[in-house]
mmCIF file of C-alpha atoms in Angstrom:
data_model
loop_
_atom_site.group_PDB
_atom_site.id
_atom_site.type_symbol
_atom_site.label_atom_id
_atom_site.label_comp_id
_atom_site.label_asym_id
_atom_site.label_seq_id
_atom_site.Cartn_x
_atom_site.Cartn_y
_atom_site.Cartn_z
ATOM 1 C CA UNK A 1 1.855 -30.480 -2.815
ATOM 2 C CA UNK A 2 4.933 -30.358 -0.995
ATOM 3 C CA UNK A 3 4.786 -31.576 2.556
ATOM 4 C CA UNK A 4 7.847 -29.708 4.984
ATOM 5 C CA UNK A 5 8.551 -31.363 8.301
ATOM 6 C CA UNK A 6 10.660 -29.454 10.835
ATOM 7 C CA UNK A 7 12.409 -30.927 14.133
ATOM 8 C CA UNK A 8 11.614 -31.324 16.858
ATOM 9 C CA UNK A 9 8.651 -29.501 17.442
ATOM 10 C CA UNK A 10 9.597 -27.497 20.432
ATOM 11 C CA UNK A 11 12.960 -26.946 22.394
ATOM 12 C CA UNK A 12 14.204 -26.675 25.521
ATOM 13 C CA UNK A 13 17.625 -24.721 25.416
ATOM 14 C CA UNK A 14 19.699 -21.432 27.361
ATOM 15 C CA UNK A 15 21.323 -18.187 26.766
ATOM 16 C CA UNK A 16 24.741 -18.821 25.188
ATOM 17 C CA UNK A 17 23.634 -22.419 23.679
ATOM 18 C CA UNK A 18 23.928 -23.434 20.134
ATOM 19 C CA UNK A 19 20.850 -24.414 18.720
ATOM 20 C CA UNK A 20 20.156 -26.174 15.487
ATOM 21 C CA UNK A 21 16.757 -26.810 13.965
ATOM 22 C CA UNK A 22 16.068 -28.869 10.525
ATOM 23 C CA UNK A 23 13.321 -28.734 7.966
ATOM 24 C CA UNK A 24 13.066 -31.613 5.564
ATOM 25 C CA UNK A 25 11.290 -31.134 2.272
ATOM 26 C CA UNK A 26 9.202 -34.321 0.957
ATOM 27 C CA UNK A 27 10.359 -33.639 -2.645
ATOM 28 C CA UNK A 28 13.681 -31.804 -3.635
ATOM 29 C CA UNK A 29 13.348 -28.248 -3.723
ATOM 30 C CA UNK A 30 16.673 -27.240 -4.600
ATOM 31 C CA UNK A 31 18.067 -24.406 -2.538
ATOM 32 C CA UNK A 32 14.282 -22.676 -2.350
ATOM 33 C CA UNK A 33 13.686 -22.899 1.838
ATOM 34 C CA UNK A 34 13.111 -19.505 3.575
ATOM 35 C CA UNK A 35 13.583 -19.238 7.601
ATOM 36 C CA UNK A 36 11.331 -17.499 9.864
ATOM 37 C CA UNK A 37 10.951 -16.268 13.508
ATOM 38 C CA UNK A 38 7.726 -15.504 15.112
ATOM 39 C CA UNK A 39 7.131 -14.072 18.724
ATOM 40 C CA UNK A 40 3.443 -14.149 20.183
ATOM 41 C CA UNK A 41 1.307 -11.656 19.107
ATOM 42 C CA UNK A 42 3.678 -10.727 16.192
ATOM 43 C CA UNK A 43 3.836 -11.085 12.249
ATOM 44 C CA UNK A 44 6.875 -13.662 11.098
ATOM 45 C CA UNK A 45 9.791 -12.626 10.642
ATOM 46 C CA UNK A 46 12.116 -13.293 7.295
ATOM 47 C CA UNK A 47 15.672 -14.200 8.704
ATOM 48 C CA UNK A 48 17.034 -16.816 6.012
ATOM 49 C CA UNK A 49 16.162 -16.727 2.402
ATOM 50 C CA UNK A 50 17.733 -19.340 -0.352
ATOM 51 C CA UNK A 51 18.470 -21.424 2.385
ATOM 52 C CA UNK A 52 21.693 -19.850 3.287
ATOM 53 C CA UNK A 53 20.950 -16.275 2.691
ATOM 54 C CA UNK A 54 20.629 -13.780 5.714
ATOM 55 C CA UNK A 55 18.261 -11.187 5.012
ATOM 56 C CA UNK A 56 19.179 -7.909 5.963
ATOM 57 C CA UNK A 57 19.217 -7.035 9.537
ATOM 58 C CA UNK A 58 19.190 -10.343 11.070
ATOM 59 C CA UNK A 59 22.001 -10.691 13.478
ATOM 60 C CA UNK A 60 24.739 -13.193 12.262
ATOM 61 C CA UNK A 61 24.367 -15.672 14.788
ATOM 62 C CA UNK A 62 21.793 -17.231 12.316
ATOM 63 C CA UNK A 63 22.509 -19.144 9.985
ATOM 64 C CA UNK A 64 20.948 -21.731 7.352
ATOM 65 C CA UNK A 65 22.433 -24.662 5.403
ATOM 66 C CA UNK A 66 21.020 -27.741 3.376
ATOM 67 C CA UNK A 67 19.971 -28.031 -0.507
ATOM 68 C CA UNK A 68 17.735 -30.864 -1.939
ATOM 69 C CA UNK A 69 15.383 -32.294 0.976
ATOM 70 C CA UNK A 70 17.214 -31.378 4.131
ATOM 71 C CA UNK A 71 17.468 -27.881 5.662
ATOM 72 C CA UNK A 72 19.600 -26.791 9.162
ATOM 73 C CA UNK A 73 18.298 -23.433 11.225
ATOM 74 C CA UNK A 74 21.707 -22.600 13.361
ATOM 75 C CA UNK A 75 21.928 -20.027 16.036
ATOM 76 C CA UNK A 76 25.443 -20.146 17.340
ATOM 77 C CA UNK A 77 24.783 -18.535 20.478
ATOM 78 C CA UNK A 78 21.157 -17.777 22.013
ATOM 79 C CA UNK A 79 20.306 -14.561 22.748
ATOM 80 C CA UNK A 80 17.320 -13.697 24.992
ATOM 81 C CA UNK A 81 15.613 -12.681 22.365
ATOM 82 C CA UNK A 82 15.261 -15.247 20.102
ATOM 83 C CA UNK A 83 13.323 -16.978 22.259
ATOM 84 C CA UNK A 84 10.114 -17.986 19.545
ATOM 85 C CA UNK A 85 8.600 -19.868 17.247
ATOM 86 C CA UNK A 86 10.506 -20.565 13.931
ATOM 87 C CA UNK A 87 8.845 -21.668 10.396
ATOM 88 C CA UNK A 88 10.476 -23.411 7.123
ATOM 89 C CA UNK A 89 8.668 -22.734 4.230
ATOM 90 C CA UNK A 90 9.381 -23.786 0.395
ATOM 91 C CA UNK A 91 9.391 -21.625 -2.344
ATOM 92 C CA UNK A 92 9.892 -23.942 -5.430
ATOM 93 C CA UNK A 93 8.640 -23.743 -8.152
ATOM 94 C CA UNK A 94 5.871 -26.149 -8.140
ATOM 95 C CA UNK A 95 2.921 -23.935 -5.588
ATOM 96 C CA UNK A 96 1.353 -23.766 -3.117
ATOM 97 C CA UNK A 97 3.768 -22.021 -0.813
ATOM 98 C CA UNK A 98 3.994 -24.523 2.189
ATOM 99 C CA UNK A 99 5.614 -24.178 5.735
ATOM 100 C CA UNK A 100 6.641 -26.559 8.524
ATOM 101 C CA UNK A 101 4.520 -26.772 11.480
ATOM 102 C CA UNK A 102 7.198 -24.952 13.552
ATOM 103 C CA UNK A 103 9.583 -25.497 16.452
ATOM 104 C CA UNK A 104 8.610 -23.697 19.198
ATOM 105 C CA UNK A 105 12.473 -22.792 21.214
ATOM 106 C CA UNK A 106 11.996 -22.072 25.048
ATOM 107 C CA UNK A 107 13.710 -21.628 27.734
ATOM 108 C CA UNK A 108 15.228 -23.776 29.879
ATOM 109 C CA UNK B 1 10.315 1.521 3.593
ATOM 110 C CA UNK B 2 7.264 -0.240 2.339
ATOM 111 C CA UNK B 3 4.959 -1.243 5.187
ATOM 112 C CA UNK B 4 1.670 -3.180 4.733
ATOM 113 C CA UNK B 5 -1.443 -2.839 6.466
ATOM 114 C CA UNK B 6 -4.582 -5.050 6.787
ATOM 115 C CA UNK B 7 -7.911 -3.983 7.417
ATOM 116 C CA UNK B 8 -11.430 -5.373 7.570
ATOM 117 C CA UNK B 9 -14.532 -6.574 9.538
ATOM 118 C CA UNK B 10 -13.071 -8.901 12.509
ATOM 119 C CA UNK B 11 -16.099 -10.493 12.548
ATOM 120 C CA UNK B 12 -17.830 -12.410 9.828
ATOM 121 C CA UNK B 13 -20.989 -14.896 10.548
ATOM 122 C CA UNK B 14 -20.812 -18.135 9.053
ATOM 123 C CA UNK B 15 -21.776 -18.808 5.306
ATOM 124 C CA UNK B 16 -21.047 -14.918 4.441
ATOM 125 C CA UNK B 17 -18.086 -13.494 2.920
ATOM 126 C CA UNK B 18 -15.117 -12.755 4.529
ATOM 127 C CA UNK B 19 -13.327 -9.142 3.285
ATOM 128 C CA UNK B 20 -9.923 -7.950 3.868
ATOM 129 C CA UNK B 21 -7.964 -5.325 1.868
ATOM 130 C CA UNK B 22 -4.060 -4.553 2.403
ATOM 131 C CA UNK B 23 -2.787 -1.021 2.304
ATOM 132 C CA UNK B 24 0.670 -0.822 0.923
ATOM 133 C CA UNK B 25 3.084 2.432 1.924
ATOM 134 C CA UNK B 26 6.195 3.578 1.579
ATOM 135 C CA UNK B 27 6.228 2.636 -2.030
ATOM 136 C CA UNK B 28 4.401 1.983 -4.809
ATOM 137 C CA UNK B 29 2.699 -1.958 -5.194
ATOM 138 C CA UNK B 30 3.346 -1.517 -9.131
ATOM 139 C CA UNK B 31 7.365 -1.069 -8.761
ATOM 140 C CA UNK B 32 9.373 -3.738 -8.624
ATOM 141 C CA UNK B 33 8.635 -7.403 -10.035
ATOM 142 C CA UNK B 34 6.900 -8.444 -7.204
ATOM 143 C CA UNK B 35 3.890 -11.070 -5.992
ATOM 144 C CA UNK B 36 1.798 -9.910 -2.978
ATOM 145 C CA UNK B 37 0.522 -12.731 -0.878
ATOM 146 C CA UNK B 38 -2.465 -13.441 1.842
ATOM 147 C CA UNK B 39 -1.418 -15.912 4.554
ATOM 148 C CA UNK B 40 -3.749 -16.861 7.702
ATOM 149 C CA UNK B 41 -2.632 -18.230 10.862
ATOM 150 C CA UNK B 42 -5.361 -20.422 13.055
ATOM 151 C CA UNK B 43 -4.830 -19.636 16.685
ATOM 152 C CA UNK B 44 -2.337 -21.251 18.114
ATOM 153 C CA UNK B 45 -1.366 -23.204 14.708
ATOM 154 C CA UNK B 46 0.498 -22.835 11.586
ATOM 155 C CA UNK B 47 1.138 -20.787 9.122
ATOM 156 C CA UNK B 48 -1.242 -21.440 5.662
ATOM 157 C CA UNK B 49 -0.682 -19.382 2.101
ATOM 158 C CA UNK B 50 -3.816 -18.773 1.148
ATOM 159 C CA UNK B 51 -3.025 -17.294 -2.749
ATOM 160 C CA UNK B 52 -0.913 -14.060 -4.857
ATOM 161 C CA UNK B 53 -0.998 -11.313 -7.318
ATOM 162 C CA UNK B 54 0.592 -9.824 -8.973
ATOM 163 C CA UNK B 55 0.254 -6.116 -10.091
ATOM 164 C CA UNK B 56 -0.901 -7.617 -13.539
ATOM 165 C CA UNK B 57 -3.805 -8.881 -12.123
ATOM 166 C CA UNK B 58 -2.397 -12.679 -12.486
ATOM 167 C CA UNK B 59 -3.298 -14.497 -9.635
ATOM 168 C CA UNK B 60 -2.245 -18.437 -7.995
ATOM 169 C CA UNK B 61 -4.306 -20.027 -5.208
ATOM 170 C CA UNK B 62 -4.045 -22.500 -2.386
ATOM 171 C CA UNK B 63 -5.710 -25.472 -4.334
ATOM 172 C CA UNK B 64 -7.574 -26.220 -0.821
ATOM 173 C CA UNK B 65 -9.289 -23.044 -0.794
ATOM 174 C CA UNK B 66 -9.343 -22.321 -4.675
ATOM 175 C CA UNK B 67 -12.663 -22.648 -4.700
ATOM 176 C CA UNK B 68 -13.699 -19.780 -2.306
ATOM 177 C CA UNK B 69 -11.145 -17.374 -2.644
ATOM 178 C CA UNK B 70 -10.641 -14.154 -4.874
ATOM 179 C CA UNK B 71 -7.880 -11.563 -4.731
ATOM 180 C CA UNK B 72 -7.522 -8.763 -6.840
ATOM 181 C CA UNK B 73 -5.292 -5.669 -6.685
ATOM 182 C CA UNK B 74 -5.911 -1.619 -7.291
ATOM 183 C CA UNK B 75 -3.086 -0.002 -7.905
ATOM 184 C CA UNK B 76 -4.854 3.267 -7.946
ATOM 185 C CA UNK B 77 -5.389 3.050 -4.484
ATOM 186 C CA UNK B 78 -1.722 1.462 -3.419
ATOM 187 C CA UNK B 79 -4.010 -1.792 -2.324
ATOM 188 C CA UNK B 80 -4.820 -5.747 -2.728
ATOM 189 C CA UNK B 81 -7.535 -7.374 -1.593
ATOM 190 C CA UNK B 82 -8.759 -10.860 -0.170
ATOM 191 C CA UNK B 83 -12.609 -11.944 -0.394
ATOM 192 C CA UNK B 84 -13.316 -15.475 1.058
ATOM 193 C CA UNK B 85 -16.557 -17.017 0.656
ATOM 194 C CA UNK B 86 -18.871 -19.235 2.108
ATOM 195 C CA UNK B 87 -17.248 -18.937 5.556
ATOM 196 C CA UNK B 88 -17.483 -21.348 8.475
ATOM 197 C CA UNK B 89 -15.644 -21.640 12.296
ATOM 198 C CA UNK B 90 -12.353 -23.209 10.458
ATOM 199 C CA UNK B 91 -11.460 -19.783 8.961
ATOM 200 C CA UNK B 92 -10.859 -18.259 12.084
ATOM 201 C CA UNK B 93 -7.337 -16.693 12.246
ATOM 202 C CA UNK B 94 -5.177 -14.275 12.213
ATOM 203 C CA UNK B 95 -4.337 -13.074 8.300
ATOM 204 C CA UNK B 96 -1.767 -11.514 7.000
ATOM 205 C CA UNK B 97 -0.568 -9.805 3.839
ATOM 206 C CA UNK B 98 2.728 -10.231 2.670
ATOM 207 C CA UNK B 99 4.797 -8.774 0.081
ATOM 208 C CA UNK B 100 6.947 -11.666 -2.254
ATOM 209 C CA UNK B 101 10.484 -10.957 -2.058
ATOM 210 C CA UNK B 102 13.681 -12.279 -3.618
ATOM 211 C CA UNK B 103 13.802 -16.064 -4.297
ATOM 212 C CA UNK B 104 9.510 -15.781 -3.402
ATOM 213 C CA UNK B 105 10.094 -15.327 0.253
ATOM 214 C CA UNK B 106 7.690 -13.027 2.218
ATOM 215 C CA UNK B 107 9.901 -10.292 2.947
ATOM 216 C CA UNK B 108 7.603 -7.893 4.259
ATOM 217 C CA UNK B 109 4.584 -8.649 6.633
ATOM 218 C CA UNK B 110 1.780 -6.652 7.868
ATOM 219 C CA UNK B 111 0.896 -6.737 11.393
ATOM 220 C CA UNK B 112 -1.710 -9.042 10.809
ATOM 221 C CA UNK B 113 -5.894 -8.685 11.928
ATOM 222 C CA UNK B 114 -8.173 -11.305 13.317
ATOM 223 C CA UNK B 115 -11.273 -12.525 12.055
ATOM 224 C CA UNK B 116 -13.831 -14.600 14.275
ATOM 225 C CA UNK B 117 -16.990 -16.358 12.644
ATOM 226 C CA UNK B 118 -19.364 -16.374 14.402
ATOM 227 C CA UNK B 119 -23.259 -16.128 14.479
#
């Protein structure tokens, strides 16, 4: 199976920073690394698919980079609400589906 | 749009089998080339695939659970469904059902349902 590690694990950061977050994939899995957000209570959300791709909807202050083993999470300027939980998770080829634990981003 | 809706017992006692089924609307689960995934979330923890199907009937499961899971798909009724067996404390969580998108990432989510095991 293919292990995904994210850092760090939570985050301490204000309105108006730039925050980056990174996934790391124990195998190469190409350009196949989705980004989600998750609020308490709430169903993840899809923001980055293909690595670099913003699904519809999600405000362009995220963004995603990386191919092969190492994967970058950007939001260029915090918002209030994007205060959550975010998840990695691989999509190659070989299954299962896996995710990173998470990085929990809070405010400081 | 398509939304996705689970729906089951949220409480299952421990050795039994645990039964969800996901209600897809907005469109139909037999258009488009798509997978349709279960996922469970353990309070407080991370997020674990637990298998998909597709409208075929082909299925793919999480190797650690492989054993005790079935899901299967009616297409009459716009709906997939999750049966776990031989339940203990450990499958407490939240699960969801998720639609497979583009480049197999869950595009669409339901809102998610919790199931306790308990005695």
């Amino acid at each position: 199976d293919i292990q995904m590690t994210q850092s760090p694990s939570s985050l301490s950061a204000s309105v108006g920073d730039r925050v980056t977050i990174t996934c790391r994939a124990s195998q190469s899995i190409s350009s196949y690394l989705n980004w989600y957000q998750q609020k308490p209570g709430k169903a993840p959300k899809l923001l980055i698919y293909a690595a670099s791709s913003l699904q519809s909807g999600v405000p362009s202050r995220f963004s995603g980079s990386g191919s092969g083993t190492d994967f970058t999470l950007t939001i260029s300027s915090l918002q209030p609400e994007d205060f959550a939980t975010y998840y990695c998770q691989q999509s190659y080829s070989t299954l299962p589906y896996s995710f990173g634990q998470g990085t929990k981003l809070e405010i400081k | 749009q398509v939304q996705l809706q689970e729906s089951g017992p949220g409480l299952v006692k421990p050795s039994q089998t645990l039964s969800l089924t996901c209600t897809v609307s907005g469109g139909s689960i037999s258009s488009g080339s798509y997978y349709w995934s279960w996922i469970r979330q353990p309070a407080g923890k991370g997020l674990e695939w637990i298998g998909r199907i597709y409208t075929s009937g082909s299925t793919n499961y999480n190797p650690s659970l492989k054993s005790r899971v079935t899901i299967s798909v009616d297409t009459s009724k716009n709906q997939f469904s999750l049966k776990l067996s031989s339940v203990t404390a450990a499958d407490t969580a939240v699960y969801y059902c998720a639609r497979v998108g583009f480049r197999e990432a869950f595009d669409i989510w339901g809102q998610g349902t919790m199931v306790t095991v308990s005695s």
